[in-house]
Coordinates of C-alpha atoms and ligand atoms in Angstrom, one line a residue:
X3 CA 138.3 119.6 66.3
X4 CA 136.3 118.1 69.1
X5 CA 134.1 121.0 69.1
X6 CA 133.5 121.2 65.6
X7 CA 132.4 117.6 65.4
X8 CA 129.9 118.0 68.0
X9 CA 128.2 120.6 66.2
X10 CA 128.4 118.8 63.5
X11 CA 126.9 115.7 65.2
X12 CA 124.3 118.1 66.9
X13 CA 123.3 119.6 63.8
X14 CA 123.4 116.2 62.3
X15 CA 120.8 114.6 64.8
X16 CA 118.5 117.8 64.8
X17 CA 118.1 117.3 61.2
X18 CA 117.1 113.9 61.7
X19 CA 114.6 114.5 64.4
X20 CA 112.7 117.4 62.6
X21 CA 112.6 114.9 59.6
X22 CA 111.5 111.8 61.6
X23 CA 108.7 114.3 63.5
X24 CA 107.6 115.7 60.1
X25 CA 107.0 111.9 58.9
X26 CA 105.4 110.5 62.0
X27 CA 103.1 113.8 61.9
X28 CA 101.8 112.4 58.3
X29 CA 101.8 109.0 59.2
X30 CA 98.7 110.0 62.3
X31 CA 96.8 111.6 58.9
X32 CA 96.9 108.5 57.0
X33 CA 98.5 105.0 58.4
X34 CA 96.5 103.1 56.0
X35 CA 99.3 103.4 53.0
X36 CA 102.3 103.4 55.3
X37 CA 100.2 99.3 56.6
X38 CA 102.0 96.8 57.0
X39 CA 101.1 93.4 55.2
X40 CA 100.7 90.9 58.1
X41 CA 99.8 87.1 56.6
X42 CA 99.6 84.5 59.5
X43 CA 99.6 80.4 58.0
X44 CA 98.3 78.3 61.2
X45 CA 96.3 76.2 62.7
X46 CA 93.7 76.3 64.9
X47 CA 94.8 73.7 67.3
X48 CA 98.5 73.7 66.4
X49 CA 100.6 74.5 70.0
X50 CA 102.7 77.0 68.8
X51 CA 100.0 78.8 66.7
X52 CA 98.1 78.7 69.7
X53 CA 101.1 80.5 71.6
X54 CA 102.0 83.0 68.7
X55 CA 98.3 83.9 68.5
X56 CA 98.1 84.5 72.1
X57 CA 101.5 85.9 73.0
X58 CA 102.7 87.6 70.4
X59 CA 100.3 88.7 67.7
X60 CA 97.0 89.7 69.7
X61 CA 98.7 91.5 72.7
X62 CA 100.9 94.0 69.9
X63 CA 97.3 94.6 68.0
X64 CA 95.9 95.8 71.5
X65 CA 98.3 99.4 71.2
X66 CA 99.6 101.8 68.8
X67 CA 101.5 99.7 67.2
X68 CA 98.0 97.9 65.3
X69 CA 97.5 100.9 63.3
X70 CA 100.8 99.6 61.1
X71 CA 99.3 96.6 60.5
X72 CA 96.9 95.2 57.8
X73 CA 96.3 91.4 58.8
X74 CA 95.4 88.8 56.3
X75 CA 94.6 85.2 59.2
X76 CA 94.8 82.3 57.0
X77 CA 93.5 79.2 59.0
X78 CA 95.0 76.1 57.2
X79 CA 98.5 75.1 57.7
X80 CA 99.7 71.6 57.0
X81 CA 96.1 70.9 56.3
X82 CA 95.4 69.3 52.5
X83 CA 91.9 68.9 50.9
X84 CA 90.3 66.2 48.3
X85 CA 87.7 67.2 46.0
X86 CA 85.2 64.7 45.3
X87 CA 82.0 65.3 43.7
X88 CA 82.2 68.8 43.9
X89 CA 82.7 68.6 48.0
X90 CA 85.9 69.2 50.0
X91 CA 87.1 66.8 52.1
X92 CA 90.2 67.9 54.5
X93 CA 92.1 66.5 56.5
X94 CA 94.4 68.4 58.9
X95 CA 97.3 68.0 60.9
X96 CA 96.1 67.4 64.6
X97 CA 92.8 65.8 63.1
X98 CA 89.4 66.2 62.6
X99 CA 88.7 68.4 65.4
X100 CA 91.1 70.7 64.1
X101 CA 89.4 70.6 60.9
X102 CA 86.3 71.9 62.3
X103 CA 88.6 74.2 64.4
X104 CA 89.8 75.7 61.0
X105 CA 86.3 75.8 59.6
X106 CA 84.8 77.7 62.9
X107 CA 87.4 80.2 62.5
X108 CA 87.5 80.5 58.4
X109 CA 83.5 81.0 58.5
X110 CA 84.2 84.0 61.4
X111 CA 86.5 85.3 59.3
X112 CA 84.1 85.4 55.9
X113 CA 80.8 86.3 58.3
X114 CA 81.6 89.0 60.7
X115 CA 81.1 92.3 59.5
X116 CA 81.2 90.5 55.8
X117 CA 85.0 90.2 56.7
X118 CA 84.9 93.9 56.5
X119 CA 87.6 95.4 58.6
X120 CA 86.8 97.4 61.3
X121 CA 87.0 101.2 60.6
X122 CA 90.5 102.5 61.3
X123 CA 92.2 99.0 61.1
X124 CA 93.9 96.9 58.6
X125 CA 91.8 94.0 60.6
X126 CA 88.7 93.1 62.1
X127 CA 88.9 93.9 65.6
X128 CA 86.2 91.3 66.2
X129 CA 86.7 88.6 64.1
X130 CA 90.0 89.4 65.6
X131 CA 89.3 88.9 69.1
X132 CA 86.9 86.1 68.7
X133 CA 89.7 83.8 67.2
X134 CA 92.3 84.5 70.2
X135 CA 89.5 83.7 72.3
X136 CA 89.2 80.1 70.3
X137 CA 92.8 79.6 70.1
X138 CA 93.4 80.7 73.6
X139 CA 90.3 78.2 75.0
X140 CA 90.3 75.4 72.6
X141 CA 90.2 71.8 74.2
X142 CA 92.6 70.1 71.8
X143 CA 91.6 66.6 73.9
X144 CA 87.8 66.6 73.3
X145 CA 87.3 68.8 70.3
X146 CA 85.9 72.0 72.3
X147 CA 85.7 75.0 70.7
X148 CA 83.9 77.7 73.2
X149 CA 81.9 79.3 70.3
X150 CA 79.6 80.8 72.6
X151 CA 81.8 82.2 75.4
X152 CA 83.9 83.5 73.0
X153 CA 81.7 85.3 70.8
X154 CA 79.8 86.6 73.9
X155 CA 83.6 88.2 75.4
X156 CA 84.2 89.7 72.4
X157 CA 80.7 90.9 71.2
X158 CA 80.0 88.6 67.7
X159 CA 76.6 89.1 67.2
X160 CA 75.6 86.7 64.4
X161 CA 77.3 83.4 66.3
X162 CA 74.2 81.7 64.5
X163 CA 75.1 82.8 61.1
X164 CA 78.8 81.7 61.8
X165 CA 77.2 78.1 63.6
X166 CA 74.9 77.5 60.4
X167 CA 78.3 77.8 58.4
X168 CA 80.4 75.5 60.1
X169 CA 78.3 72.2 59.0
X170 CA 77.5 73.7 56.0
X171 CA 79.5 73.4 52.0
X172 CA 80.4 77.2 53.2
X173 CA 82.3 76.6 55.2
X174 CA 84.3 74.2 53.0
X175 CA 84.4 76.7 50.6
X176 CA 85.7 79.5 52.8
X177 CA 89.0 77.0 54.3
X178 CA 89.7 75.9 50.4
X179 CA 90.2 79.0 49.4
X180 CA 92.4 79.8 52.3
X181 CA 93.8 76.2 51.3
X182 CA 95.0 78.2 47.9
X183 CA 96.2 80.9 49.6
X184 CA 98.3 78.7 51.8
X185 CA 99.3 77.1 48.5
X186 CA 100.7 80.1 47.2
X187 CA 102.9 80.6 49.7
X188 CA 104.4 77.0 49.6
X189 CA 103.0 73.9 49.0
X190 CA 103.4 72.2 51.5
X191 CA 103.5 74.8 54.5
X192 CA 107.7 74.3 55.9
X193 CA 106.6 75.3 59.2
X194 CA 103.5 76.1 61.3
X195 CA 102.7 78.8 62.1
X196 CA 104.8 81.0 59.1
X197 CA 104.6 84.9 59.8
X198 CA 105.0 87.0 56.2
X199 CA 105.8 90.4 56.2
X200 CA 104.7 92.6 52.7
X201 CA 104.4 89.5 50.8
X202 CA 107.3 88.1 50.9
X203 CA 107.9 85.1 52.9
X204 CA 111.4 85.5 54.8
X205 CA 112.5 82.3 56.9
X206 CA 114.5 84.9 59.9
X207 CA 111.7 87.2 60.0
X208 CA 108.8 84.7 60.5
X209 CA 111.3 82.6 63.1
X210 CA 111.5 86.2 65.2
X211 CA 108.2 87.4 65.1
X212 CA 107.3 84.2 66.7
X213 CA 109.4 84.9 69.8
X214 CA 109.4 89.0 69.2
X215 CA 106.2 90.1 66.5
X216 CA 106.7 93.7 67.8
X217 CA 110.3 93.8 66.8
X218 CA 109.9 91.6 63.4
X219 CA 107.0 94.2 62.2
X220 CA 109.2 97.4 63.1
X221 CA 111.5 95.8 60.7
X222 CA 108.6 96.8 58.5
X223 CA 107.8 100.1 59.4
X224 CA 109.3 103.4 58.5
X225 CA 110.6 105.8 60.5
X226 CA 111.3 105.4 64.3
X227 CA 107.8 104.4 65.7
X228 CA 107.8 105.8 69.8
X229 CA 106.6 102.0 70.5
X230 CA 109.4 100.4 68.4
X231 CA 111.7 102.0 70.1
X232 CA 110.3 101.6 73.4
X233 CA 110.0 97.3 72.7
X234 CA 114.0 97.9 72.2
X235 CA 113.9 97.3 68.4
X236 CA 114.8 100.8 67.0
X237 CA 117.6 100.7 69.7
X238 CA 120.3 99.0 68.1
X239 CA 119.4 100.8 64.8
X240 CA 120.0 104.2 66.5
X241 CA 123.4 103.9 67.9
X242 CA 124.5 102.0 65.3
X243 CA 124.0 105.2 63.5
X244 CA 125.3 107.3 66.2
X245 CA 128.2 104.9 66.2
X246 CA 128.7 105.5 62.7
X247 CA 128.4 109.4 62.1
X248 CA 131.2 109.4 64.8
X249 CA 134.0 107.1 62.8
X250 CA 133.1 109.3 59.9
X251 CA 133.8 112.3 61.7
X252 CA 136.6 111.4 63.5
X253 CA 138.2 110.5 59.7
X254 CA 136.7 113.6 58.9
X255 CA 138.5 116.1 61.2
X256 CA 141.8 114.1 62.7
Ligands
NAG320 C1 99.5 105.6 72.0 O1 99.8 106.9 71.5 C2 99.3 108.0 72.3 C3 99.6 109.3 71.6 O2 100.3 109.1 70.4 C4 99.9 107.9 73.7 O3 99.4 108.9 74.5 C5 99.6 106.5 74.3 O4 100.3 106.4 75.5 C6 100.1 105.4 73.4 N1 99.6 104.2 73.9 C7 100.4 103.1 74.0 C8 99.8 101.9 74.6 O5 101.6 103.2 73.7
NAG321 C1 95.7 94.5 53.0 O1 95.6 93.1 52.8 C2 94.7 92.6 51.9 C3 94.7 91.1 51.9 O2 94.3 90.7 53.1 C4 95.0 93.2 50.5 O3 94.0 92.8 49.6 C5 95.1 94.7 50.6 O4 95.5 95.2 49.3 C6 96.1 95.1 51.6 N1 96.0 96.6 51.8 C7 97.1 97.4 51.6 C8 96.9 98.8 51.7 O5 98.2 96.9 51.2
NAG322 C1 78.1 69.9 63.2 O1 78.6 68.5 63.0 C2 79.2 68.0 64.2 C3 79.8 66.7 63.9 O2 79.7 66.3 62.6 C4 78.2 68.0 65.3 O3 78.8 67.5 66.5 C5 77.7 69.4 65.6 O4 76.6 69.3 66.5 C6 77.1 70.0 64.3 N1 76.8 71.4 64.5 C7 75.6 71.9 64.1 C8 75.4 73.3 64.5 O5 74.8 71.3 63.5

């Protein structure tokens, strides 16, 4: 009996292999349908968007694992805006600085590479970079935003374009409309930063990526990613299935 349900079990994960190969083989063709919706609601002086930006999210988009995900940055948080005369005024949660914090970053986002991503990506590598450079950097205490080092580290070569912005109605035009964005999502923003995986905002999932992103976005991913696995997320999945085509069999054949 024990023999049989081996071969059975072996037979069983062989199956599953071939399929899982077959899949990730089609995935490497085309990873752009098979994305994974990343929206990120922070702040660009907020502590613990600083750390999420810095620990979590920009480290996983340095491996494979960025090819899974198409990243929508939306620089606004708890901030809230007044229209007056046709301008925006806004005022944000750690102040003023922040504002123009929030500005710096919505006017990268909108001028580099016209907010094209960069080829390949579901982001822009730059755009990308530039902001965990700002967020890493910032000096919350006198305002600070190293524009300059940052765009030279990570290559931005129209820094004047995105300067010119920042003082400019742009720029107040770029954050508002990430302001509407924010208020899609909730009005007002629970919790800063809030993590959203395909659209749909999910209180556990936004809590782990925060302390885990790699294992909160293989949630989100099909198949058993190699680096999923590896980050200990596809683990527990695995023998819990091992675990279960056992009881079954063992119903099966005693
Ligand atoms: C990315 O994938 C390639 C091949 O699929 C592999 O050789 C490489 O080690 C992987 N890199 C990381 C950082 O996992
Ligand atoms: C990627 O995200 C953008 C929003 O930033 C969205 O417009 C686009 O449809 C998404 N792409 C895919 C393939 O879902
Ligand atoms: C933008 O305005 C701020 C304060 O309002 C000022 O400190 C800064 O120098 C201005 N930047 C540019 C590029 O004009």
């Amino acid at each position: 009996m024990l023999f049989l349900s081996s071969i059975v079990l072996v037979l069983f994960s062989c199956g599953y292999s071939l399929a899982q190969h077959e899949h990730h083989n089609h995935m490497q063709h085309n990873h752009e349908e098979h994305r994974v919706n990343v929206a990120v609601y922070y702040e660009s002086l907020c502590p613990d968007s600083r750390k999420f930006f810095t620990q979590q999210l920009y480290p996983s988009l340095q491996g494979n694992l960025s090819h899974y995900v198409n990243l929508t940055l939306v620089p606004y948080g708890k901030t809230t805006s007044e229209l007056n005369l046709n301008e925006h005024t806004f005022t944000c949660h750690h102040g003023p600085n922040e504002c123009r914090g929030n500005k710096i970053q919505a006017c990268a986002l909108r001028l580099i590479d016209a907010g094209q991503n960069t080829e390949g990506l579901g982001f822009n590598k730059i755009a990308t970079g530039f902001i965990n450079c700002l967020m890493d950097k910032a000096d919350r205490e006198k305002g600070y935003f190293p524009t300059m080092d940052c765009a030279q580290i990570n290559h931005v070569a129209n820094l004047n374009t995105i300067d010119n912005c920042v003082n400019h109605t742009d720029a107040s035009n770029y954050l508002s409309k990430f302001g509407e964005l924010t208020d899609k999502l909730q009005k007002p923003l629970q919790s800063v930063p809030t993590i959203v995986f395909n659209n749909v905002y999910n209180k556990e999932d936004s809590d782990l990526a925060q302390i885990n992103f790699v294992r909160a976005l293989c949630k989100h991913i099909p198949g058993d990613k190699p680096e999923c696995i590896k980050s200990g997320a596809g683990i527990l999945q695995m023998s819990f299935v091992v675990v279960a085509v056992s009881i079954i069999l063992s119903k099966f054949f005693s």
